[in-house]
């Protein structure tokens, strides 16, 4: 049955294939053809696949979302409310805005970007930087990974391209804002971020939708962090409450590279993130995650840290807060190759359930093939600690406020790790609107 | 201020307090001593409203109000303060946030407006100095990663800021080094006033050298088996508890 629906997408594909960017590039045509073939054969991932066992995306197959083509003038596109957009845009950043899967020159702002640095839409980049893209696109993740990757490769309409040359330090963060303005459409973007040796950059991927539109976002981001380079990548996912979201981030870290990822998964009816990192010698990675689920949200985070070479370290903390009938999924794999001696790895997942009907599925997996390593992991699923509630009550705080304070505090630990002030404040706002805030005094935080 | 009459308390089916009688008047300091497991913390918890206990008989009146029926936060707002034997760590909530929330809850209860931000800082910083703490503690999460002694000192800091009427100190001295004991004791002494009372649970005479009690009570096996003046503590230091317990058995 999944093959049937997938083939509906495949049939539609013929109509849009010619409008997709990069037509002149033979390598890309081949890559897309291969992807289409794989997607036609297997469709979207199924819960029969181990890495998708908690998340059923068959509804996406059934819906048949439509691509928004660049050529079609979009009535809605013009009426993107600048004020609304601003509520997601961060001050003091270079900003790239993608609307319904297409780069918008009108809303993007790259003033003052150093000339040596390239930041542009993917469609532009395929014209201006084809060699670089031939080298990198599809190298951090390939079409065989799972159905969404193949789907994304075949269908992507645009995306973000960033290249920071060696030794360049970007003093301002870059924000890429993926927004979807309509129902029944899909925004399929491919993003490539290249941070060369010894360069430093901070990038924020934000996802948002208008109102309670029902749409699909499928973004694949490939990240290459060069030798001794330093990259922080943030993901702020606040899709509309009826949206489907797939966002995969695949990172290759060269020797001595440092990479930090912060994943804030707040929106969508069904949202899945992949964060997969390959670590070369003595590189360091840190994965932080916070997922909040209310109503009937289903939020799935899948992380994979692959220690390929010796002396690398990884630190991972994912926290989930789940209320109502929400379901949170955490699958964290750490693989230590035979060669990766002296690996130092810690993985932690903590879930707070606010209602009896909320659910958390957590599955840490350590696969260790080297013998001289330090690896640890821990998971918890629980409710608020009664001792802490009483302690706060004994300090004059009523029980409801105490519960709200403790819930907020649990989540806030992850928010406090954000080092960009404007982003910190935005994320904090988003946390506060999603949970009971009675008694939590924002102005004191 | 506090009148406890024939108080019986169970945990599940197990009787822990078996008929406590205690009268505490404004301005008095009462020390409660007694062997491990005799029910001292249980008494402190019952006064502050911790759940999990059943009062099977007796009454507790605080300023002529029935304390047992009051929610813990109402007791706290009415001026009952427990400095915990084992203070709880609250990751993600800063000390200063909690202090402000607590102080404002009290003020609201008293029909006052929120504390002015500058006045609050002045007040808090003054108390931090009184207890010779580092101001950085204010911005750290409540008790998180604090050493045993730092946690105890933090409890007294909260007490100094909230200015309760009935201060219950459950083994505040254990875990404090000699200098800290002195500083904390001075902090407590500075809070002494004719309308503020203290109940201090302790195992050691040392604390009572610094904070001189008006009365000393011995709690053993859920009952107050002996009461006296400060000299009783000295006697206990010398002889231990066994003579009292056998007394009790004989009686
Ligand atoms: N929740 C509980 N379940 C079972 N027994 C309990 C519970 N709480 C307290 N007790 C028991 O009640 C008795 C009194 O405990 P409490 O903590 O009041 O003693 P204490 O006098 O404060 O001792 P210490 O000097 O060691 O602090 C002990 O025997 C203890 O094991
Ligand atoms: Mg005790």
XYZ file of C-alpha atoms and ligand atoms in Angstrom:
728
model
C 0.000 0.000 0.000
C 2.834 2.363 0.707
C 4.161 1.683 -2.766
C 0.830 2.738 -4.205
C 0.887 6.140 -2.512
C 4.533 6.638 -3.257
C 3.748 6.089 -6.854
C 1.133 8.838 -6.673
C 3.948 11.180 -5.709
C 6.058 9.633 -8.451
C 3.378 10.251 -11.052
C 3.121 13.861 -9.971
C 6.898 14.141 -10.216
C 6.908 14.071 -14.014
C 4.910 17.282 -14.061
C 7.362 19.230 -11.929
C 10.700 17.581 -12.773
C 11.550 20.158 -15.404
C 10.972 23.045 -13.006
C 13.475 21.820 -10.425
C 16.785 23.655 -10.161
C 20.081 22.313 -11.520
C 18.720 21.028 -14.833
C 22.040 21.660 -16.546
C 24.033 19.544 -14.112
C 24.479 15.979 -15.239
C 25.640 14.735 -11.847
C 22.568 16.158 -10.200
C 20.232 14.704 -12.798
C 21.778 11.311 -12.115
C 21.529 11.794 -8.388
C 17.875 12.770 -8.675
C 17.109 9.864 -11.011
C 18.688 7.446 -8.561
C 16.706 9.018 -5.727
C 13.433 8.814 -7.619
C 14.054 5.169 -8.400
C 14.763 4.387 -4.756
C 11.774 6.347 -3.554
C 9.482 4.694 -6.107
C 10.621 1.294 -4.931
C 10.407 1.869 -1.159
C 8.257 4.921 -0.496
C 8.450 6.764 2.793
C 9.974 4.987 5.787
C 7.767 2.406 7.432
C 7.535 1.421 11.104
C 8.920 -1.927 10.035
C 12.294 -0.231 9.742
C 14.079 -0.358 13.092
C 14.906 3.349 13.085
C 11.276 4.277 12.406
C 9.549 1.791 14.648
C 7.839 4.410 16.829
C 6.777 6.752 14.047
C 4.270 6.044 11.362
C 4.303 8.513 8.483
C 1.798 6.743 6.253
C -0.514 9.754 6.563
C 1.968 11.738 4.454
C 1.715 9.170 1.688
C -2.056 9.360 1.798
C -2.241 13.146 1.691
C -0.303 13.811 -1.524
C 1.031 17.283 -0.809
C 1.863 19.437 -3.808
C 5.121 21.170 -4.605
C 4.937 24.896 -4.994
C 6.683 25.741 -8.204
C 8.830 28.806 -8.534
C 7.117 29.842 -11.726
C 3.628 29.967 -10.273
C 2.988 33.430 -8.974
C 1.823 32.923 -5.434
C -0.921 35.163 -4.231
C -0.174 34.188 -0.635
C 3.509 34.735 -1.060
C 3.016 38.443 -1.496
C 0.935 38.732 1.614
C 3.430 37.192 3.961
C 2.921 39.451 6.867
C 6.186 41.205 7.598
C 5.176 41.582 11.244
C 4.469 37.890 11.569
C 7.756 37.083 9.906
C 9.530 39.345 12.327
C 8.241 37.315 15.225
C 10.583 34.551 14.059
C 13.410 36.628 12.630
C 16.300 37.310 14.922
C 17.971 40.631 15.261
C 21.592 41.029 14.438
C 21.868 38.082 12.085
C 22.336 37.584 8.386
C 19.087 36.210 7.266
C 17.941 33.905 4.504
C 14.214 33.402 4.085
C 12.740 30.455 2.218
C 9.028 30.725 1.509
C 7.139 27.584 0.526
C 10.434 26.018 -0.427
C 11.886 28.926 -2.410
C 14.513 31.512 -1.617
C 13.019 34.960 -1.154
C 15.385 37.771 -2.066
C 12.841 40.253 -0.791
C 12.878 39.047 2.784
C 16.478 37.900 2.993
C 19.149 40.231 4.269
C 22.810 39.517 3.707
C 24.135 43.058 3.977
C 27.702 43.294 5.130
C 28.497 39.629 4.645
C 32.252 39.237 4.051
C 32.899 38.839 0.322
C 34.760 35.593 0.719
C 31.755 33.980 2.365
C 28.960 32.526 0.237
C 25.430 32.503 1.560
C 22.647 32.025 -0.972
C 19.686 29.947 -2.014
C 20.452 26.428 -3.233
C 18.983 27.072 -6.669
C 21.400 30.001 -7.111
C 24.256 27.975 -5.722
C 23.698 25.226 -8.292
C 24.400 27.857 -10.938
C 27.162 29.717 -9.156
C 28.962 26.978 -7.219
C 28.304 23.761 -9.163
C 31.751 22.231 -8.556
C 31.573 22.711 -4.820
C 28.112 21.211 -4.729
C 29.135 18.277 -6.866
C 31.776 17.540 -4.240
C 29.495 17.930 -1.229
C 25.830 17.369 -2.031
C 24.878 13.828 -1.107
C 28.178 13.175 0.683
C 27.004 13.446 4.274
C 23.919 11.344 3.652
C 22.895 9.278 0.667
C 19.726 8.127 -0.988
C 19.834 4.697 0.630
C 19.530 6.120 4.174
C 15.735 6.118 4.148
C 12.743 7.218 2.071
C 12.808 10.855 3.144
C 16.363 11.299 1.930
C 15.585 9.833 -1.477
C 12.379 11.877 -1.591
C 14.219 15.042 -0.668
C 16.986 14.477 -3.205
C 14.506 13.928 -6.028
C 12.114 16.729 -5.084
C 14.065 19.576 -3.538
C 13.153 22.950 -4.967
C 15.686 25.151 -3.217
C 17.446 25.499 0.112
C 20.330 27.169 1.847
C 23.901 27.141 0.720
C 26.659 28.354 3.016
C 30.367 28.240 2.413
C 32.727 29.766 4.945
C 36.314 29.611 3.693
C 39.274 28.552 5.818
C 40.134 30.680 8.850
C 37.152 32.954 8.335
C 35.348 33.777 11.549
C 31.763 34.932 11.056
C 30.964 37.460 13.714
C 27.196 37.363 13.274
C 25.027 34.247 13.107
C 23.191 33.308 9.925
C 19.518 32.539 10.297
C 17.671 30.548 7.679
C 13.948 30.807 8.103
C 11.879 28.104 6.425
C 8.291 29.220 6.296
C 5.248 27.682 4.733
C 2.293 29.904 3.977
C -0.324 27.501 2.599
C -2.162 24.288 3.332
C -1.760 21.080 1.300
C 1.656 22.010 -0.012
C 5.114 20.716 0.704
C 8.373 22.560 1.141
C 11.290 20.335 0.190
C 14.651 21.930 0.716
C 18.212 20.697 0.484
C 20.742 22.620 2.501
C 24.502 22.410 2.348
C 26.777 24.034 4.894
C 30.513 23.963 4.403
C 32.716 25.332 7.149
C 36.324 25.054 5.990
C 39.390 24.404 8.155
C 39.771 26.664 11.175
C 36.695 28.699 10.292
C 33.978 29.551 12.782
C 30.277 30.032 12.172
C 26.910 29.928 13.910
C 23.785 29.069 11.962
C 20.158 28.909 13.013
C 17.596 26.884 11.115
C 14.085 28.072 11.978
C 10.901 26.412 10.776
C 7.490 28.012 11.025
C 4.100 27.854 9.398
C 1.196 30.245 9.085
C -1.840 29.571 11.258
C -2.891 25.958 11.583
C -2.133 25.017 7.987
C -1.633 21.386 7.149
C 1.534 20.987 5.060
C 4.732 18.991 4.832
C 8.249 20.206 5.400
C 11.086 17.917 4.466
C 14.455 19.552 4.886
C 17.761 17.783 4.551
C 20.848 19.602 5.737
C 24.348 18.373 5.083
C 27.070 19.917 7.189
C 30.815 19.670 6.700
C 32.990 20.970 9.489
C 36.656 21.234 8.456
C 39.777 20.579 10.467
C 39.882 22.505 13.687
C 36.825 24.462 12.637
C 34.092 25.412 15.069
C 30.426 25.301 14.153
C 27.269 25.758 16.203
C 24.013 24.863 14.527
C 20.636 25.567 16.071
C 17.309 24.215 15.001
C 14.165 25.991 16.106
C 11.203 23.962 14.906
C 7.896 25.701 15.512
C 5.815 24.450 12.617
C 2.066 24.942 12.702
C 0.141 22.553 14.903
C -1.183 20.555 11.966
C 2.048 20.338 10.000
C 4.212 17.334 9.250
C 7.884 17.895 9.613
C 10.901 15.910 8.651
C 14.245 17.560 9.241
C 17.451 15.602 8.844
C 20.842 17.002 9.683
C 23.902 15.025 8.677
C 27.266 16.216 9.838
C 30.773 15.218 8.917
C 33.414 16.474 11.280
C 37.042 16.497 10.163
C 39.947 16.017 12.547
C 39.840 18.340 15.596
C 36.576 19.904 14.438
C 34.110 21.140 17.055
C 30.398 21.006 16.490
C 27.445 21.814 18.719
C 23.835 21.229 17.801
C 20.807 22.536 19.671
C 17.521 21.035 18.634
C 14.318 22.708 19.818
C 11.451 20.574 18.608
C 8.230 22.303 19.587
C 5.832 22.344 16.635
C 4.035 20.083 14.199
C 1.483 17.349 14.574
C 4.084 14.819 13.598
C 7.701 15.848 13.609
C 10.826 13.847 13.142
C 14.427 15.002 13.329
C 17.505 13.038 12.421
C 20.806 14.291 13.727
C 23.613 12.072 12.529
C 27.234 12.917 13.144
C 30.405 11.273 11.874
C 33.438 12.030 14.000
C 37.006 12.030 12.785
C 40.032 11.948 15.054
C 39.977 14.135 18.171
C 36.869 15.960 17.086
C 34.242 17.020 19.611
C 30.521 17.125 19.281
C 27.742 18.177 21.573
C 24.091 17.447 20.869
C 21.470 19.206 22.930
C 17.794 18.673 22.459
C 14.528 19.793 23.936
C 11.205 18.492 22.714
C 7.870 19.688 23.979
C 4.664 17.939 23.127
C 1.101 18.968 23.904
C -2.322 17.870 22.649
C -1.722 14.953 20.308
C 1.686 15.907 19.004
C 4.104 13.187 18.069
C 7.712 14.276 18.258
C 10.507 11.946 17.288
C 14.214 12.615 17.545
C 16.716 10.205 16.140
C 20.372 10.802 16.803
C 23.379 8.859 15.678
C 26.920 9.584 16.669
C 29.504 7.595 14.819
C 32.971 7.575 16.373
C 35.134 6.536 13.450
C 38.574 7.539 14.724
C 40.400 7.704 18.077
C 40.233 10.422 20.728
C 36.957 12.019 19.735
C 34.374 12.997 22.323
C 30.614 13.345 22.212
C 28.164 14.772 24.728
C 24.466 14.407 24.273
C 21.540 15.567 26.376
C 17.965 15.336 25.170
C 15.062 16.353 27.343
C 11.394 15.942 26.660
C 8.325 17.430 28.296
C 5.102 15.739 27.291
C 1.619 16.759 28.293
C -1.942 15.825 27.284
C -1.818 12.904 24.881
C 1.497 13.809 23.305
C 4.103 11.230 22.488
C 7.835 11.795 22.469
C 10.375 9.477 20.942
C 14.096 9.464 21.505
C 16.331 7.017 19.738
C 20.004 7.687 20.363
C 22.646 5.523 18.802
C 26.313 5.800 19.567
C 28.577 3.659 17.446
C 32.255 3.322 18.292
C 34.276 1.800 15.472
C 37.069 -0.674 16.181
C 39.565 2.002 15.302
C 38.086 4.622 17.630
C 40.111 3.977 20.772
C 39.966 6.530 23.603
C 36.484 7.547 22.610
C 34.747 9.560 25.311
C 30.989 9.568 24.968
C 28.041 10.420 27.194
C 24.400 10.227 26.217
C 21.478 11.221 28.360
C 17.738 11.377 27.770
C 15.273 12.600 30.364
C 11.533 12.745 29.944
C 8.989 14.518 32.038
C 5.409 13.340 31.689
C 2.773 15.861 32.714
C -0.243 13.687 32.161
C -1.164 10.039 32.476
C -1.920 9.843 28.795
C 1.380 11.273 27.612
C 3.969 8.796 26.458
C 7.717 8.704 26.057
C 9.590 6.036 24.154
C 13.288 6.136 24.684
C 15.850 3.855 23.222
C 19.537 4.525 23.733
C 21.818 2.177 21.854
C 25.532 1.806 22.338
C 27.448 -0.260 19.826
C 31.049 -0.437 20.836
C 33.665 -2.217 18.787
C 36.763 -0.674 20.384
C 38.038 -1.829 23.781
C 39.620 1.245 25.335
C 36.739 3.704 25.542
C 34.693 5.633 28.070
C 31.009 5.509 27.168
C 28.012 6.126 29.322
C 24.338 6.636 28.920
C 21.293 7.185 31.049
C 17.590 7.590 30.506
C 14.714 8.555 32.753
C 10.988 8.831 32.255
C 9.065 10.267 35.151
C 6.820 12.836 36.661
C 7.610 15.881 38.745
C 9.393 15.103 41.968
C 7.010 15.338 44.938
C 9.867 16.297 47.275
C 10.679 19.293 45.123
C 7.028 20.332 45.008
C 6.813 20.198 48.796
C 10.051 22.116 49.154
C 8.628 24.931 47.038
C 5.342 24.841 48.944
C 7.266 25.165 52.172
C 8.679 28.325 50.589
C 5.215 29.865 50.146
C 4.629 28.718 46.548
C 1.235 27.163 45.829
C 1.193 23.705 44.328
C 0.135 24.679 40.828
C 2.802 27.339 40.570
C 5.333 24.909 41.992
C 4.480 22.386 39.281
C 4.727 25.029 36.591
C 8.024 26.316 37.930
C 9.522 22.846 38.024
C 8.280 22.013 34.531
C 9.658 25.241 33.230
C 12.937 24.723 35.067
C 13.311 21.264 33.582
C 13.007 22.670 30.065
C 14.894 25.850 30.787
C 18.109 23.979 31.446
C 18.306 23.374 27.694
C 17.241 26.910 26.770
C 20.019 28.276 28.942
C 22.598 26.533 26.802
C 21.823 28.897 23.909
C 24.646 31.348 23.523
C 22.899 33.761 21.158
C 20.876 36.206 23.220
C 18.148 36.996 20.683
C 17.608 33.308 19.975
C 17.623 32.497 23.662
C 14.802 34.957 24.237
C 12.747 33.686 21.298
C 13.075 30.080 22.375
C 12.197 31.011 25.939
C 9.032 32.711 24.682
C 8.127 29.587 22.738
C 8.612 27.390 25.791
C 6.449 29.654 27.895
C 3.525 29.741 25.479
C 3.491 25.970 25.209
C 3.151 25.180 28.877
C 1.128 26.374 31.821
C 2.897 29.478 32.930
C 0.680 30.547 35.773
C 3.046 31.820 38.422
C 6.164 31.699 36.260
C 7.441 35.261 36.212
C 9.192 35.754 32.938
C 10.590 39.126 33.887
C 12.567 37.574 36.714
C 14.222 34.924 34.594
C 2.324 30.915 69.317
C 2.310 27.130 68.935
C 0.356 24.675 71.011
C 0.736 20.977 70.354
C -1.630 18.744 72.288
C -1.459 14.967 72.509
C -0.261 14.713 68.898
C -0.267 11.222 67.442
C 1.078 10.703 63.937
C 1.318 7.593 61.791
C 3.176 6.769 58.639
C 0.929 4.153 57.140
C 0.050 1.881 60.043
C 3.189 2.700 61.937
C 2.855 5.135 64.845
C 5.771 7.583 64.829
C 4.638 10.344 67.189
C 2.806 9.036 70.208
C 1.349 11.889 72.156
C 3.438 15.042 71.885
C 2.601 18.003 74.095
C 4.468 21.235 73.560
C 3.771 24.900 74.238
C 5.895 27.501 72.484
C 5.405 31.161 73.338
C 6.521 34.160 71.285
C 10.219 34.879 71.594
C 11.150 31.471 72.971
C 13.798 29.116 71.738
C 13.135 25.412 72.153
C 15.753 22.792 71.445
C 14.643 19.275 70.604
C 17.140 16.519 71.048
C 16.806 12.772 70.927
C 18.116 9.589 69.417
C 18.059 8.837 65.698
C 14.680 7.756 64.488
C 12.858 9.130 67.515
C 10.559 11.341 65.391
C 12.188 14.780 65.412
C 12.073 15.321 61.652
C 8.583 13.869 61.576
C 7.489 16.535 64.020
C 9.172 19.227 61.914
C 7.495 17.906 58.762
C 4.086 17.720 60.390
C 4.412 21.359 61.389
C 5.322 22.416 57.863
C 2.613 20.319 56.199
C 4.440 17.551 54.396
C 2.085 14.885 53.034
C 2.409 11.192 53.764
C 1.604 11.415 57.472
C -1.689 10.772 59.225
C -2.615 12.635 62.348
C -4.536 10.034 64.343
C -5.143 12.132 67.444
C -4.390 15.482 69.006
C -4.120 19.009 67.661
C -1.670 21.675 66.598
C -2.672 25.317 66.989
C -0.576 28.101 65.492
C -1.626 31.572 66.544
C -4.962 30.038 67.502
C -5.479 28.542 64.039
C -5.614 24.836 63.333
C -2.348 24.164 61.547
C -3.110 20.612 60.436
C -5.836 21.735 58.041
C -3.719 24.414 56.413
C -1.982 23.872 53.035
C 1.810 23.937 53.375
C 2.161 27.157 51.387
C -0.426 28.894 53.575
C 1.467 27.898 56.704
C 4.639 29.242 55.111
C 2.933 32.506 54.212
C 1.578 32.716 57.753
C 5.133 32.563 59.030
C 6.046 28.901 59.561
C 9.476 28.152 58.167
C 11.266 24.818 58.086
C 14.989 24.751 57.473
C 15.288 21.213 56.140
C 17.629 18.557 57.436
C 18.130 17.566 53.791
C 17.414 20.594 51.567
C 16.184 19.649 48.106
C 18.061 20.584 44.923
C 15.915 22.395 42.368
C 17.820 22.505 39.063
C 16.710 25.285 36.743
C 15.205 27.538 39.432
C 17.654 30.157 40.618
C 17.978 31.019 44.267
C 17.072 34.617 43.658
C 13.988 33.652 41.665
C 12.720 31.460 44.471
C 13.419 34.135 47.072
C 11.502 36.694 45.107
C 8.583 34.343 44.443
C 8.419 33.400 48.121
C 8.681 36.942 49.399
C 6.011 38.174 47.012
C 3.719 35.299 47.952
C 3.998 36.388 51.581
C 3.404 40.004 50.698
C 0.375 39.131 48.632
C -0.945 37.061 51.536
C -0.548 40.118 53.729
C -2.305 42.338 51.193
C 0.875 44.152 50.196
C 2.099 44.938 46.695
C 5.049 43.199 45.028
C 8.422 44.074 46.450
C 10.265 46.803 44.604
C 13.120 45.327 42.553
C 15.779 47.605 44.040
C 14.571 47.170 47.622
C 14.581 43.446 47.077
C 18.169 43.406 45.862
C 19.281 45.564 48.756
C 17.533 43.275 51.226
C 18.911 40.098 49.701
C 22.436 41.366 49.371
C 22.406 42.516 52.972
C 21.435 39.050 54.151
C 24.008 37.431 51.881
C 26.638 39.526 53.613
C 25.248 38.686 57.036
C 25.729 35.007 56.289
C 29.083 35.662 54.624
C 28.012 33.990 51.399
C 29.220 34.709 47.895
C 26.656 36.681 45.867
C 27.129 34.172 43.083
C 25.029 31.731 45.080
C 22.010 33.905 44.390
C 22.179 33.172 40.700
C 22.849 29.479 41.004
C 20.031 26.942 40.922
C 18.552 26.301 44.355
C 20.949 24.021 46.234
C 22.154 22.407 43.035
C 25.677 21.177 43.502
C 25.923 23.019 46.823
C 28.045 21.313 49.463
C 26.251 20.022 52.541
C 27.246 23.085 54.544
C 26.353 25.484 51.737
C 22.869 24.012 51.557
C 22.343 24.562 55.283
C 23.579 28.111 55.052
C 21.264 28.689 52.105
C 18.304 27.571 54.205
C 19.182 30.185 56.806
C 19.575 32.789 54.077
C 16.001 32.094 52.965
C 14.848 32.304 56.555
C 16.603 35.611 57.092
C 14.920 37.079 54.032
C 11.417 35.712 54.614
C 11.398 36.687 58.301
C 9.081 33.936 59.533
C 7.427 33.913 62.947
C 8.042 30.281 63.753
C 11.440 29.025 62.655
C 11.992 25.285 62.699
C 15.590 24.276 62.209
C 16.091 20.571 61.592
C 19.722 19.736 62.277
C 20.934 22.909 60.669
C 24.222 22.436 62.511
C 25.106 19.059 61.047
C 27.324 19.440 58.027
C 28.548 22.882 59.042
C 32.226 23.397 59.750
C 33.254 25.267 62.902
C 33.433 28.682 61.259
C 30.195 28.186 59.351
C 28.420 27.109 62.517
C 29.441 30.346 64.107
C 28.330 32.468 61.160
C 25.013 30.674 60.829
C 24.402 30.941 64.569
C 25.052 34.659 64.452
C 22.602 34.862 61.560
C 19.983 33.094 63.638
C 20.698 35.217 66.691
C 20.274 38.375 64.636
C 16.737 37.193 63.880
C 15.823 36.725 67.514
C 13.000 38.939 68.534
C 10.207 38.980 71.127
C 7.646 37.863 68.562
C 9.681 35.208 66.771
C 10.085 31.687 68.096
C 12.524 28.924 67.242
C 12.407 25.167 67.348
C 15.881 23.756 66.899
C 16.390 20.070 66.337
C 19.968 19.143 67.076
C 22.201 16.352 68.259
C 24.939 18.575 69.613
C 25.534 20.867 72.501
C 27.856 22.907 70.273
C 24.972 24.698 68.540
C 23.384 25.500 71.870
C 26.583 27.207 72.996
C 25.982 29.740 70.253
C 22.198 29.897 70.332
C 21.088 29.633 73.905
C 17.740 27.837 74.227
C 15.113 28.632 76.809
C 13.965 25.015 76.903
C 15.427 21.671 75.967
C 13.189 18.692 75.235
C 14.146 15.110 74.715
C 12.132 13.234 72.158
C 12.439 9.472 72.385
C 10.305 6.882 70.708
C 7.719 9.432 69.622
C 7.238 11.135 72.963
C 8.798 13.994 74.873
C 10.334 12.107 77.750
C 12.018 14.990 79.491
C 12.037 18.773 79.361
C 14.294 21.211 81.121
C 16.490 24.264 80.755
C 19.800 24.556 78.881
C 21.508 22.465 81.544
C 19.601 19.411 80.306
C 21.550 19.508 77.074
C 24.805 19.409 79.010
C 23.593 16.474 80.979
C 22.664 14.657 77.771
C 26.065 15.374 76.307
C 27.572 13.657 79.301
C 25.223 10.740 79.831
C 23.614 10.058 76.457
C 19.973 9.032 76.181
C 19.847 5.562 77.665
C 19.071 6.700 81.214
C 16.016 8.572 79.950
C 14.694 5.787 77.860
C 14.934 3.314 80.714
C 13.277 5.911 82.931
C 10.502 6.014 80.432
C 10.199 2.265 80.361
C 10.111 2.185 84.146
C 7.412 4.856 84.327
N 7.815 7.511 55.063
C 8.177 6.716 56.078
N 7.934 5.379 56.020
C 8.271 4.570 57.033
N 8.871 4.987 58.139
C 9.127 6.291 58.261
C 8.798 7.234 57.248
N 9.178 8.459 57.626
C 9.718 8.296 58.844
N 9.698 7.009 59.225
C 10.231 6.455 60.449
O 9.853 7.271 61.513
C 10.836 7.296 62.496
C 11.190 8.721 62.845
O 11.886 9.308 61.775
P 12.445 10.798 61.851
O 13.048 11.125 60.540
O 11.388 11.669 62.355
O 13.581 10.633 62.944
P 14.589 11.723 63.534
O 14.311 11.796 64.970
O 14.522 12.968 62.768
O 15.975 10.989 63.308
P 17.433 11.595 62.954
O 18.015 12.062 64.231
O 18.167 10.411 62.446
O 17.262 12.663 61.955
C 12.015 6.488 61.957
O 11.970 5.184 62.511
C 11.733 6.462 60.488
O 12.271 5.312 59.893
Mg 15.812 13.977 61.487
